[in-house]
Amino acid sequence: MLTLSLILFPVVAALLVLAVRGQQTKQLAFAAALIELGLAAYAFLNFRADTSSQFGFDYPWLVNAGIRFSAGIDGVSILLVVLTGLLTPLIVLSAFQRNYDRPNVFFALILFMQAALMGVFTARDAFLFYLFFEAALIPIYFLAALWGGEDRIRVTFKFFLYTIFGSLFMLVALVYLYFQTPGSHSAAIVDLYNLKLTPEAQGWIFWAFFIAFAIKMPVFPFHTWQPDTYTESPTQATMLLAGIMLKMGVYGVIRLLLPIAPAGVDIWGSTAIVLSVIGIVYGSIIAIRQRDIKRLIAYSSFAHVGLMAAGVFSQTTNGVQGALVQMLAHGINVVGMFFVADVIMSRTQTRLIDQMGGITQHTPKLTVYFMIILLGSVALPLTNGFVGEFLLLSGVFQYNPVLGAVAGTTIILGAVYMLRLFQKTMFGKKTELTETFTDVAGSENWVLIPLCIMVLWIGVVPNAFLKVTEPAVTSLLQIINQ
């Protein structure tokens, strides 16, 4: 029932928020997101580190078709449930100093998005997974299209087409797999794991799933929607996209692609890793050349996700476990980076890095927050980014030392573009735009303090997070290697 509550409570809260008018919508949405965080924290604290699915709910939804509303939390999904529960109240809080039109609709869409994401990460039925995977697209589309920048319509239409196109491939593969199950057919994910498919069938299933998930992550060359969408969307939508939604792609590879089509991964996995490593280097180099602060963070996110994808396709324990921990760490870091960028942009009214400088002279609190989150992003030891990146690079190196060495350039390149960003914005002479820059205050502190605590907590005590994923990852790799 806990899992069902995690999915349904944000829906009920969103409907209540829709019925309220005025500034009370912010407080109501924030209170609802805090309650959801409490549910996610309860699940994490009471989670047994084994291979079972816990806090489950199972109901025969479409009985004749063998499709069930089946959901639960296991070691693969627990960190993503925590991530969704943690980031949503901070994203709502980050909008407290913004005055959006129709705030009830704006905050309700964020809560609807949270419900869909919880559904994706807890679904135990393949069609339920697909339903929530598509449902998550609707709120983010309207958030970007209604409150985005001047070019929002063209950009969101492009994003919508990309993701729908990819999802159709996944739907075809799921329908095929459904009809391969014996008897009256089943869409339970565990039943799909037990199918005995030919290598040829697994080959095309690999590509059907890979295209869908590669677009969502995104992986090179399916990434062209990402920088434009991140740039044109309002900051809260960008935080949802980069912090949580793109994790659906990596999660889908771990949950569906690897265990259902292991022979396809053996045949085509090297291609996926090469594309991922190209994305790491390409995204990092483009990030170094960026003058727009949001596009720089967008390309850095693209590079980080490429490393997660490469680690997952390495099919090693370090690679898969590193991806799970890195999804949590990256979500925290990228949301922090986009919020810091939003604070800077709201005060300077520009996204151009060259027009900034000297901000640190009057902003001790922002400087400390920015530096802690930045160090997490560049994977400094004792920060959250280090744990996942070390495991991921170890996994890719085990798969292929040359690809591991190339992927390792992300450490150097990441430090270059992130430290350049910090130096250009925070140090040097003040400009006309930063002359009256004021430090963070009020709700801005309460967004950044929890993020900084998480950066240090995961970095200093990584075993608290690694131990809950290890049994499930080991079991998953045993299924793949059978």
GROMACS .gro file of C-alpha atoms in nm:
model
  482
    1MET     CA    1   0.000   0.000   0.000
    2LEU     CA    2   0.294   0.235   0.058
    3THR     CA    3   0.385   0.220  -0.310
    4LEU     CA    4   0.025   0.291  -0.410
    5SER     CA    5   0.026   0.590  -0.174
    6LEU     CA    6   0.346   0.722  -0.334
    7ILE     CA    7   0.171   0.718  -0.672
    8LEU     CA    8  -0.179   0.835  -0.579
    9PHE     CA    9  -0.108   1.094  -0.309
   10PRO     CA   10   0.051   1.348  -0.551
   11VAL     CA   11  -0.248   1.306  -0.784
   12VAL     CA   12  -0.495   1.387  -0.505
   13ALA     CA   13  -0.277   1.677  -0.391
   14ALA     CA   14  -0.255   1.811  -0.748
   15LEU     CA   15  -0.635   1.809  -0.781
   16LEU     CA   16  -0.661   2.005  -0.453
   17VAL     CA   17  -0.400   2.254  -0.572
   18LEU     CA   18  -0.596   2.302  -0.895
   19ALA     CA   19  -0.903   2.399  -0.690
   20VAL     CA   20  -0.716   2.668  -0.492
   21ARG     CA   21  -0.644   3.019  -0.617
   22GLY     CA   22  -0.376   3.273  -0.525
   23GLN     CA   23  -0.049   3.234  -0.341
   24GLN     CA   24  -0.187   2.958  -0.115
   25THR     CA   25  -0.120   2.715  -0.400
   26LYS     CA   26   0.253   2.739  -0.329
   27GLN     CA   27   0.215   2.647   0.036
   28LEU     CA   28  -0.032   2.367  -0.040
   29ALA     CA   29   0.190   2.216  -0.311
   30PHE     CA   30   0.496   2.242  -0.085
   31ALA     CA   31   0.313   2.077   0.207
   32ALA     CA   32   0.199   1.792  -0.020
   33ALA     CA   33   0.551   1.744  -0.156
   34LEU     CA   34   0.688   1.731   0.202
   35ILE     CA   35   0.436   1.459   0.296
   36GLU     CA   36   0.543   1.264  -0.014
   37LEU     CA   37   0.905   1.308   0.095
   38GLY     CA   38   0.809   1.164   0.433
   39LEU     CA   39   0.660   0.857   0.261
   40ALA     CA   40   0.974   0.811   0.049
   41ALA     CA   41   1.197   0.850   0.357
   42TYR     CA   42   0.988   0.591   0.543
   43ALA     CA   43   1.034   0.350   0.251
   44PHE     CA   44   1.411   0.406   0.250
   45LEU     CA   45   1.453   0.369   0.627
   46ASN     CA   46   1.243   0.051   0.639
   47PHE     CA   47   1.379  -0.105   0.320
   48ARG     CA   48   1.542  -0.447   0.362
   49ALA     CA   49   1.860  -0.477   0.158
   50ASP     CA   50   1.770  -0.794  -0.033
   51THR     CA   51   1.636  -0.894  -0.374
   52SER     CA   52   1.264  -0.877  -0.293
   53SER     CA   53   1.006  -0.625  -0.410
   54GLN     CA   54   0.869  -0.451  -0.100
   55PHE     CA   55   0.574  -0.228   0.003
   56GLY     CA   56   0.395  -0.374  -0.300
   57PHE     CA   57   0.044  -0.340  -0.438
   58ASP     CA   58  -0.112  -0.576  -0.691
   59TYR     CA   59  -0.458  -0.543  -0.849
   60PRO     CA   60  -0.597  -0.716  -1.162
   61TRP     CA   61  -0.644  -0.412  -1.383
   62LEU     CA   62  -0.728  -0.554  -1.730
   63VAL     CA   63  -0.808  -0.911  -1.625
   64ASN     CA   64  -0.872  -1.063  -1.968
   65ALA     CA   65  -0.551  -0.916  -2.107
   66GLY     CA   66  -0.336  -1.029  -1.813
   67ILE     CA   67  -0.235  -0.671  -1.729
   68ARG     CA   68  -0.217  -0.582  -1.360
   69PHE     CA   69  -0.172  -0.261  -1.161
   70SER     CA   70   0.133  -0.407  -0.993
   71ALA     CA   71   0.387  -0.186  -0.819
   72GLY     CA   72   0.661  -0.229  -0.559
   73ILE     CA   73   1.006  -0.106  -0.455
   74ASP     CA   74   1.326  -0.308  -0.485
   75GLY     CA   75   1.698  -0.235  -0.470
   76VAL     CA   76   1.699  -0.104  -0.828
   77SER     CA   77   1.423   0.149  -0.768
   78ILE     CA   78   1.464   0.260  -0.404
   79LEU     CA   79   1.721   0.536  -0.472
   80LEU     CA   80   1.507   0.678  -0.753
   81VAL     CA   81   1.203   0.685  -0.526
   82VAL     CA   82   1.415   0.876  -0.272
   83LEU     CA   83   1.542   1.110  -0.546
   84THR     CA   84   1.189   1.191  -0.667
   85GLY     CA   85   1.065   1.241  -0.312
   86LEU     CA   86   1.361   1.461  -0.219
   87LEU     CA   87   1.381   1.688  -0.522
   88THR     CA   88   1.013   1.768  -0.576
   89PRO     CA   89   0.963   1.981  -0.258
   90LEU     CA   90   1.290   2.163  -0.333
   91ILE     CA   91   1.173   2.231  -0.689
   92VAL     CA   92   0.840   2.362  -0.558
   93LEU     CA   93   1.025   2.576  -0.301
   94SER     CA   94   1.255   2.714  -0.571
   95ALA     CA   95   0.949   2.876  -0.732
   96PHE     CA   96   0.840   3.062  -0.417
   97GLN     CA   97   1.009   3.385  -0.527
   98ARG     CA   98   0.872   3.362  -0.883
   99ASN     CA   99   0.533   3.493  -0.985
  100TYR     CA  100   0.401   3.262  -1.252
  101ASP     CA  101   0.061   3.310  -1.414
  102ARG     CA  102  -0.196   3.049  -1.307
  103PRO     CA  103   0.018   2.921  -1.017
  104ASN     CA  104  -0.239   2.655  -0.930
  105VAL     CA  105  -0.194   2.492  -1.272
  106PHE     CA  106   0.186   2.532  -1.255
  107PHE     CA  107   0.223   2.359  -0.918
  108ALA     CA  108  -0.041   2.096  -0.996
  109LEU     CA  109   0.155   1.994  -1.306
  110ILE     CA  110   0.468   1.947  -1.092
  111LEU     CA  111   0.274   1.714  -0.860
  112PHE     CA  112   0.121   1.523  -1.153
  113MET     CA  113   0.475   1.482  -1.285
  114GLN     CA  114   0.588   1.346  -0.950
  115ALA     CA  115   0.307   1.087  -0.951
  116ALA     CA  116   0.402   0.967  -1.301
  117LEU     CA  117   0.771   0.941  -1.208
  118MET     CA  118   0.687   0.739  -0.897
  119GLY     CA  119   0.480   0.512  -1.121
  120VAL     CA  120   0.769   0.457  -1.363
  121PHE     CA  121   1.014   0.371  -1.085
  122THR     CA  122   0.778   0.130  -0.904
  123ALA     CA  123   0.586  -0.041  -1.189
  124ARG     CA  124   0.612  -0.421  -1.196
  125ASP     CA  125   0.398  -0.461  -1.507
  126ALA     CA  126   0.548  -0.367  -1.844
  127PHE     CA  127   0.238  -0.189  -1.974
  128LEU     CA  128   0.199  -0.001  -1.645
  129PHE     CA  129   0.561   0.108  -1.687
  130TYR     CA  130   0.481   0.226  -2.041
  131LEU     CA  131   0.168   0.409  -1.923
  132PHE     CA  132   0.359   0.609  -1.660
  133PHE     CA  133   0.656   0.657  -1.895
  134GLU     CA  134   0.424   0.837  -2.138
  135ALA     CA  135   0.219   1.009  -1.866
  136ALA     CA  136   0.534   1.183  -1.738
  137LEU     CA  137   0.566   1.354  -2.074
  138ILE     CA  138   0.233   1.542  -2.049
  139PRO     CA  139   0.300   1.768  -1.745
  140ILE     CA  140   0.651   1.858  -1.857
  141TYR     CA  141   0.521   1.943  -2.205
  142PHE     CA  142   0.271   2.194  -2.066
  143LEU     CA  143   0.520   2.336  -1.812
  144ALA     CA  144   0.765   2.409  -2.093
  145ALA     CA  145   0.507   2.521  -2.349
  146LEU     CA  146   0.308   2.755  -2.120
  147TRP     CA  147   0.583   2.910  -1.905
  148GLY     CA  148   0.890   2.875  -2.128
  149GLY     CA  149   1.091   3.127  -2.330
  150GLU     CA  150   1.013   3.295  -2.662
  151ASP     CA  151   1.098   2.987  -2.870
  152ARG     CA  152   0.912   2.749  -2.639
  153ILE     CA  153   0.651   2.625  -2.890
  154ARG     CA  154   0.902   2.506  -3.151
  155VAL     CA  155   1.133   2.356  -2.888
  156THR     CA  156   0.864   2.170  -2.693
  157PHE     CA  157   0.711   2.037  -3.016
  158LYS     CA  158   1.052   1.900  -3.113
  159PHE     CA  159   1.093   1.743  -2.768
  160PHE     CA  160   0.744   1.593  -2.787
  161LEU     CA  161   0.805   1.443  -3.133
  162TYR     CA  162   1.139   1.294  -3.029
  163THR     CA  163   1.004   1.119  -2.722
  164ILE     CA  164   0.680   0.996  -2.884
  165PHE     CA  165   0.880   0.859  -3.177
  166GLY     CA  166   1.109   0.666  -2.942
  167SER     CA  167   0.824   0.539  -2.727
  168LEU     CA  168   0.648   0.383  -3.026
  169PHE     CA  169   0.946   0.149  -3.072
  170MET     CA  170   0.919   0.045  -2.708
  171LEU     CA  171   0.545  -0.016  -2.741
  172VAL     CA  172   0.596  -0.244  -3.042
  173ALA     CA  173   0.860  -0.441  -2.850
  174LEU     CA  174   0.634  -0.473  -2.543
  175VAL     CA  175   0.341  -0.600  -2.751
  176TYR     CA  176   0.569  -0.858  -2.916
  177LEU     CA  177   0.704  -0.973  -2.578
  178TYR     CA  178   0.354  -0.990  -2.433
  179PHE     CA  179   0.244  -1.236  -2.703
  180GLN     CA  180   0.554  -1.449  -2.644
  181THR     CA  181   0.449  -1.525  -2.286
  182PRO     CA  182   0.283  -1.867  -2.249
  183GLY     CA  183  -0.081  -1.942  -2.168
  184SER     CA  184  -0.321  -1.651  -2.151
  185HIS     CA  185  -0.026  -1.409  -2.173
  186SER     CA  186   0.115  -1.177  -1.909
  187ALA     CA  187   0.274  -0.833  -1.897
  188ALA     CA  188   0.444  -0.887  -1.561
  189ILE     CA  189   0.806  -0.776  -1.593
  190VAL     CA  190   0.930  -1.087  -1.413
  191ASP     CA  191   0.750  -1.306  -1.672
  192LEU     CA  192   0.923  -1.115  -1.953
  193TYR     CA  193   1.258  -1.193  -1.784
  194ASN     CA  194   1.183  -1.568  -1.818
  195LEU     CA  195   1.117  -1.563  -2.193
  196LYS     CA  196   1.349  -1.771  -2.410
  197LEU     CA  197   1.395  -1.554  -2.718
  198THR     CA  198   1.624  -1.616  -3.013
  199PRO     CA  199   1.934  -1.396  -3.048
  200GLU     CA  200   1.780  -1.240  -3.361
  201ALA     CA  201   1.462  -1.145  -3.172
  202GLN     CA  202   1.668  -1.004  -2.885
  203GLY     CA  203   1.868  -0.803  -3.138
  204TRP     CA  204   1.572  -0.604  -3.268
  205ILE     CA  205   1.421  -0.578  -2.917
  206PHE     CA  206   1.752  -0.427  -2.808
  207TRP     CA  207   1.722  -0.153  -3.069
  208ALA     CA  208   1.352  -0.090  -3.000
  209PHE     CA  209   1.423  -0.036  -2.630
  210PHE     CA  210   1.754   0.139  -2.686
  211ILE     CA  211   1.610   0.406  -2.918
  212ALA     CA  212   1.330   0.481  -2.669
  213PHE     CA  213   1.562   0.507  -2.370
  214ALA     CA  214   1.851   0.673  -2.557
  215ILE     CA  215   1.623   0.961  -2.655
  216LYS     CA  216   1.503   1.006  -2.300
  217MET     CA  217   1.852   1.000  -2.137
  218PRO     CA  218   1.973   1.133  -2.396
  219VAL     CA  219   2.265   0.950  -2.560
  220PHE     CA  220   2.456   1.071  -2.868
  221PRO     CA  221   2.321   1.123  -3.140
  222PHE     CA  222   1.968   1.138  -2.992
  223HIS     CA  223   2.043   1.442  -2.777
  224THR     CA  224   1.963   1.740  -3.001
  225TRP     CA  225   1.633   1.815  -2.824
  226GLN     CA  226   1.802   1.851  -2.484
  227PRO     CA  227   1.998   2.182  -2.488
  228ASP     CA  228   1.713   2.375  -2.652
  229THR     CA  229   1.449   2.232  -2.418
  230TYR     CA  230   1.659   2.298  -2.107
  231THR     CA  231   1.728   2.654  -2.221
  232GLU     CA  232   1.371   2.749  -2.316
  233SER     CA  233   1.190   2.580  -2.026
  234PRO     CA  234   1.124   2.758  -1.694
  235THR     CA  235   1.385   2.666  -1.435
  236GLN     CA  236   1.153   2.436  -1.238
  237ALA     CA  237   1.071   2.235  -1.553
  238THR     CA  238   1.442   2.215  -1.636
  239MET     CA  239   1.512   2.089  -1.285
  240LEU     CA  240   1.244   1.820  -1.322
  241LEU     CA  241   1.379   1.719  -1.663
  242ALA     CA  242   1.747   1.707  -1.573
  243GLY     CA  243   1.712   1.602  -1.211
  244ILE     CA  244   1.459   1.320  -1.239
  245MET     CA  245   1.298   1.264  -1.579
  246LEU     CA  246   1.609   1.177  -1.778
  247LYS     CA  247   1.679   0.903  -1.520
  248MET     CA  248   1.381   0.715  -1.668
  249GLY     CA  249   1.598   0.625  -1.966
  250VAL     CA  250   1.886   0.482  -1.762
  251TYR     CA  251   1.639   0.308  -1.532
  252GLY     CA  252   1.455   0.157  -1.831
  253VAL     CA  253   1.780   0.007  -1.962
  254ILE     CA  254   1.848  -0.155  -1.623
  255ARG     CA  255   1.488  -0.265  -1.558
  256LEU     CA  256   1.388  -0.389  -1.905
  257LEU     CA  257   1.658  -0.391  -2.171
  258LEU     CA  258   1.943  -0.577  -1.995
  259PRO     CA  259   1.746  -0.867  -1.841
  260ILE     CA  260   1.502  -0.918  -2.133
  261ALA     CA  261   1.750  -0.899  -2.422
  262PRO     CA  262   2.093  -1.006  -2.285
  263ALA     CA  263   2.192  -1.165  -2.617
  264GLY     CA  264   2.102  -0.838  -2.793
  265VAL     CA  265   2.324  -0.652  -2.547
  266ASP     CA  266   2.609  -0.895  -2.618
  267ILE     CA  267   2.575  -0.825  -2.991
  268TRP     CA  268   2.503  -0.449  -2.988
  269GLY     CA  269   2.612  -0.335  -2.642
  270SER     CA  270   2.956  -0.229  -2.765
  271THR     CA  271   2.787   0.007  -3.013
  272ALA     CA  272   2.584   0.159  -2.730
  273ILE     CA  273   2.897   0.207  -2.517
  274VAL     CA  274   3.088   0.370  -2.804
  275LEU     CA  275   2.797   0.612  -2.865
  276SER     CA  276   2.785   0.687  -2.491
  277VAL     CA  277   3.160   0.756  -2.474
  278ILE     CA  278   3.135   0.981  -2.782
  279GLY     CA  279   2.862   1.170  -2.595
  280ILE     CA  280   3.086   1.210  -2.290
  281VAL     CA  281   3.369   1.371  -2.487
  282TYR     CA  282   3.146   1.564  -2.730
  283GLY     CA  283   2.920   1.701  -2.454
  284SER     CA  284   3.218   1.806  -2.243
  285ILE     CA  285   3.395   1.987  -2.529
  286ILE     CA  286   3.075   2.169  -2.629
  287ALA     CA  287   3.020   2.265  -2.263
  288ILE     CA  288   3.367   2.425  -2.251
  289ARG     CA  289   3.276   2.645  -2.550
  290GLN     CA  290   2.942   2.764  -2.413
  291ARG     CA  291   2.876   3.129  -2.327
  292ASP     CA  292   2.517   3.058  -2.207
  293ILE     CA  293   2.508   2.935  -1.848
  294LYS     CA  294   2.200   2.712  -1.895
  295ARG     CA  295   2.338   2.552  -2.212
  296LEU     CA  296   2.669   2.486  -2.036
  297ILE     CA  297   2.489   2.296  -1.758
  298ALA     CA  298   2.273   2.117  -2.018
  299TYR     CA  299   2.578   1.987  -2.206
  300SER     CA  300   2.750   1.889  -1.882
  301SER     CA  301   2.441   1.686  -1.792
  302PHE     CA  302   2.453   1.522  -2.136
  303ALA     CA  303   2.814   1.418  -2.071
  304HIS     CA  304   2.736   1.280  -1.725
  305VAL     CA  305   2.445   1.074  -1.854
  306GLY     CA  306   2.670   0.932  -2.126
  307LEU     CA  307   2.895   0.793  -1.852
  308MET     CA  308   2.594   0.637  -1.675
  309ALA     CA  309   2.483   0.471  -2.000
  310ALA     CA  310   2.834   0.337  -2.069
  311GLY     CA  311   2.852   0.195  -1.716
  312VAL     CA  312   2.516   0.020  -1.747
  313PHE     CA  313   2.601  -0.138  -2.083
  314SER     CA  314   2.931  -0.264  -1.942
  315GLN     CA  315   2.713  -0.519  -1.753
  316THR     CA  316   2.951  -0.516  -1.457
  317THR     CA  317   2.851  -0.487  -1.092
  318ASN     CA  318   3.046  -0.163  -1.057
  319GLY     CA  319   2.894  -0.022  -1.374
  320VAL     CA  320   2.530  -0.092  -1.284
  321GLN     CA  321   2.565  -0.003  -0.916
  322GLY     CA  322   2.761   0.307  -1.007
  323ALA     CA  323   2.480   0.415  -1.241
  324LEU     CA  324   2.219   0.378  -0.966
  325VAL     CA  325   2.421   0.584  -0.717
  326GLN     CA  326   2.519   0.835  -0.983
  327MET     CA  327   2.155   0.888  -1.081
  328LEU     CA  328   2.090   0.999  -0.723
  329ALA     CA  329   2.404   1.214  -0.710
  330HIS     CA  330   2.358   1.368  -1.054
  331GLY     CA  331   1.995   1.455  -0.978
  332ILE     CA  332   2.104   1.647  -0.668
  333ASN     CA  333   2.396   1.820  -0.840
  334VAL     CA  334   2.222   1.922  -1.159
  335VAL     CA  335   1.918   2.059  -0.973
  336GLY     CA  336   2.156   2.258  -0.754
  337MET     CA  337   2.346   2.390  -1.055
  338PHE     CA  338   2.030   2.496  -1.238
  339PHE     CA  339   1.898   2.668  -0.924
  340VAL     CA  340   2.225   2.857  -0.874
  341ALA     CA  341   2.205   2.959  -1.241
  342ASP     CA  342   1.846   3.073  -1.185
  343VAL     CA  343   1.951   3.285  -0.885
  344ILE     CA  344   2.224   3.449  -1.094
  345MET     CA  345   2.001   3.501  -1.398
  346SER     CA  346   1.716   3.648  -1.193
  347ARG     CA  347   1.952   3.915  -1.054
  348THR     CA  348   2.150   3.993  -1.370
  349GLN     CA  349   1.873   3.937  -1.629
  350THR     CA  350   2.117   3.759  -1.857
  351ARG     CA  351   2.233   3.403  -1.929
  352LEU     CA  352   2.562   3.516  -2.088
  353ILE     CA  353   2.862   3.422  -1.876
  354ASP     CA  354   3.082   3.691  -2.030
  355GLN     CA  355   2.857   3.963  -1.887
  356MET     CA  356   2.901   3.839  -1.529
  357GLY     CA  357   3.187   3.866  -1.279
  358GLY     CA  358   3.277   3.958  -0.922
  359ILE     CA  359   2.959   3.810  -0.776
  360THR     CA  360   3.144   3.653  -0.483
  361GLN     CA  361   3.242   3.995  -0.343
  362HIS     CA  362   2.900   4.037  -0.177
  363THR     CA  363   2.765   3.683  -0.169
  364PRO     CA  364   2.942   3.462   0.089
  365LYS     CA  365   2.650   3.220   0.123
  366LEU     CA  366   2.594   3.175  -0.250
  367THR     CA  367   2.968   3.127  -0.301
  368VAL     CA  368   2.982   2.841  -0.048
  369TYR     CA  369   2.668   2.671  -0.182
  370PHE     CA  370   2.785   2.707  -0.542
  371MET     CA  371   3.131   2.567  -0.461
  372ILE     CA  372   2.998   2.262  -0.272
  373ILE     CA  373   2.758   2.168  -0.553
  374LEU     CA  374   3.024   2.236  -0.817
  375LEU     CA  375   3.272   2.008  -0.636
  376GLY     CA  376   3.007   1.736  -0.636
  377SER     CA  377   2.960   1.785  -1.009
  378VAL     CA  378   3.333   1.748  -1.080
  379ALA     CA  379   3.343   1.435  -0.860
  380LEU     CA  380   3.589   1.553  -0.596
  381PRO     CA  381   3.654   1.279  -0.334
  382LEU     CA  382   3.420   1.302  -0.031
  383THR     CA  383   3.145   1.446  -0.249
  384ASN     CA  384   2.852   1.255  -0.396
  385GLY     CA  385   2.979   1.266  -0.757
  386PHE     CA  386   3.299   1.080  -0.674
  387VAL     CA  387   3.133   0.756  -0.560
  388GLY     CA  388   2.926   0.701  -0.874
  389GLU     CA  389   3.189   0.821  -1.122
  390PHE     CA  390   3.459   0.599  -0.972
  391LEU     CA  391   3.235   0.292  -0.994
  392LEU     CA  392   3.119   0.381  -1.345
  393LEU     CA  393   3.470   0.435  -1.479
  394SER     CA  394   3.581   0.114  -1.309
  395GLY     CA  395   3.297  -0.073  -1.480
  396VAL     CA  396   3.373   0.071  -1.826
  397PHE     CA  397   3.746   0.003  -1.777
  398GLN     CA  398   3.669  -0.362  -1.689
  399TYR     CA  399   3.469  -0.386  -2.013
  400ASN     CA  400   3.733  -0.221  -2.231
  401PRO     CA  401   4.042  -0.036  -2.098
  402VAL     CA  402   4.061   0.195  -2.403
  403LEU     CA  403   3.697   0.304  -2.374
  404GLY     CA  404   3.748   0.339  -1.999
  405ALA     CA  405   4.046   0.568  -2.055
  406VAL     CA  406   3.854   0.785  -2.305
  407ALA     CA  407   3.552   0.801  -2.072
  408GLY     CA  408   3.791   0.905  -1.794
  409THR     CA  409   3.859   1.233  -1.974
  410THR     CA  410   3.523   1.346  -1.832
  411ILE     CA  411   3.703   1.411  -1.501
  412ILE     CA  412   3.948   1.656  -1.660
  413LEU     CA  413   3.703   1.814  -1.905
  414GLY     CA  414   3.435   1.844  -1.635
  415ALA     CA  415   3.674   2.028  -1.407
  416VAL     CA  416   3.767   2.263  -1.692
  417TYR     CA  417   3.415   2.379  -1.782
  418MET     CA  418   3.285   2.387  -1.424
  419LEU     CA  419   3.580   2.580  -1.278
  420ARG     CA  420   3.573   2.814  -1.578
  421LEU     CA  421   3.206   2.881  -1.506
  422PHE     CA  422   3.283   2.954  -1.141
  423GLN     CA  423   3.579   3.175  -1.224
  424LYS     CA  424   3.393   3.376  -1.490
  425THR     CA  425   3.083   3.437  -1.279
  426MET     CA  426   3.209   3.463  -0.922
  427PHE     CA  427   3.562   3.609  -0.949
  428GLY     CA  428   3.717   3.900  -1.138
  429LYS     CA  429   3.582   4.253  -1.166
  430LYS     CA  430   3.218   4.334  -1.112
  431THR     CA  431   3.021   4.439  -1.416
  432GLU     CA  432   2.723   4.673  -1.451
  433LEU     CA  433   2.494   4.374  -1.416
  434THR     CA  434   2.658   4.239  -1.099
  435GLU     CA  435   2.727   4.576  -0.931
  436THR     CA  436   2.423   4.548  -0.702
  437PHE     CA  437   2.411   4.168  -0.680
  438THR     CA  438   2.259   4.050  -0.350
  439ASP     CA  439   2.322   3.727  -0.162
  440VAL     CA  440   2.070   3.443  -0.144
  441ALA     CA  441   1.798   3.485   0.117
  442GLY     CA  442   1.481   3.326   0.252
  443SER     CA  443   1.354   3.024   0.061
  444GLU     CA  444   1.664   3.024  -0.161
  445ASN     CA  445   1.869   2.910   0.140
  446TRP     CA  446   1.624   2.630   0.214
  447VAL     CA  447   1.661   2.496  -0.139
  448LEU     CA  448   2.041   2.499  -0.137
  449ILE     CA  449   2.115   2.382   0.220
  450PRO     CA  450   1.952   2.034   0.182
  451LEU     CA  451   2.124   1.988  -0.155
  452CYS     CA  452   2.465   2.071  -0.005
  453ILE     CA  453   2.402   1.835   0.287
  454MET     CA  454   2.319   1.554   0.043
  455VAL     CA  455   2.633   1.626  -0.163
  456LEU     CA  456   2.848   1.574   0.147
  457TRP     CA  457   2.642   1.296   0.308
  458ILE     CA  458   2.655   1.065   0.003
  459GLY     CA  459   3.023   1.144  -0.045
  460VAL     CA  460   3.125   1.076   0.316
  461VAL     CA  461   2.890   0.782   0.390
  462PRO     CA  462   2.836   0.613   0.051
  463ASN     CA  463   2.773   0.268   0.201
  464ALA     CA  464   2.438   0.384   0.336
  465PHE     CA  465   2.324   0.402  -0.028
  466LEU     CA  466   2.539   0.132  -0.188
  467LYS     CA  467   2.428  -0.146   0.047
  468VAL     CA  468   2.060  -0.111  -0.046
  469THR     CA  469   2.131  -0.159  -0.417
  470GLU     CA  470   2.397  -0.433  -0.407
  471PRO     CA  471   2.177  -0.747  -0.364
  472ALA     CA  472   1.936  -0.638  -0.638
  473VAL     CA  473   2.220  -0.554  -0.879
  474THR     CA  474   2.387  -0.891  -0.814
  475SER     CA  475   2.059  -1.073  -0.877
  476LEU     CA  476   1.995  -0.872  -1.195
  477LEU     CA  477   2.338  -0.959  -1.336
  478GLN     CA  478   2.278  -1.326  -1.256
  479ILE     CA  479   1.957  -1.313  -1.463
  480ILE     CA  480   2.150  -1.150  -1.749
  481ASN     CA  481   2.431  -1.406  -1.740
  482GLN     CA  482   2.208  -1.716  -1.724
   0.00000   0.00000   0.00000
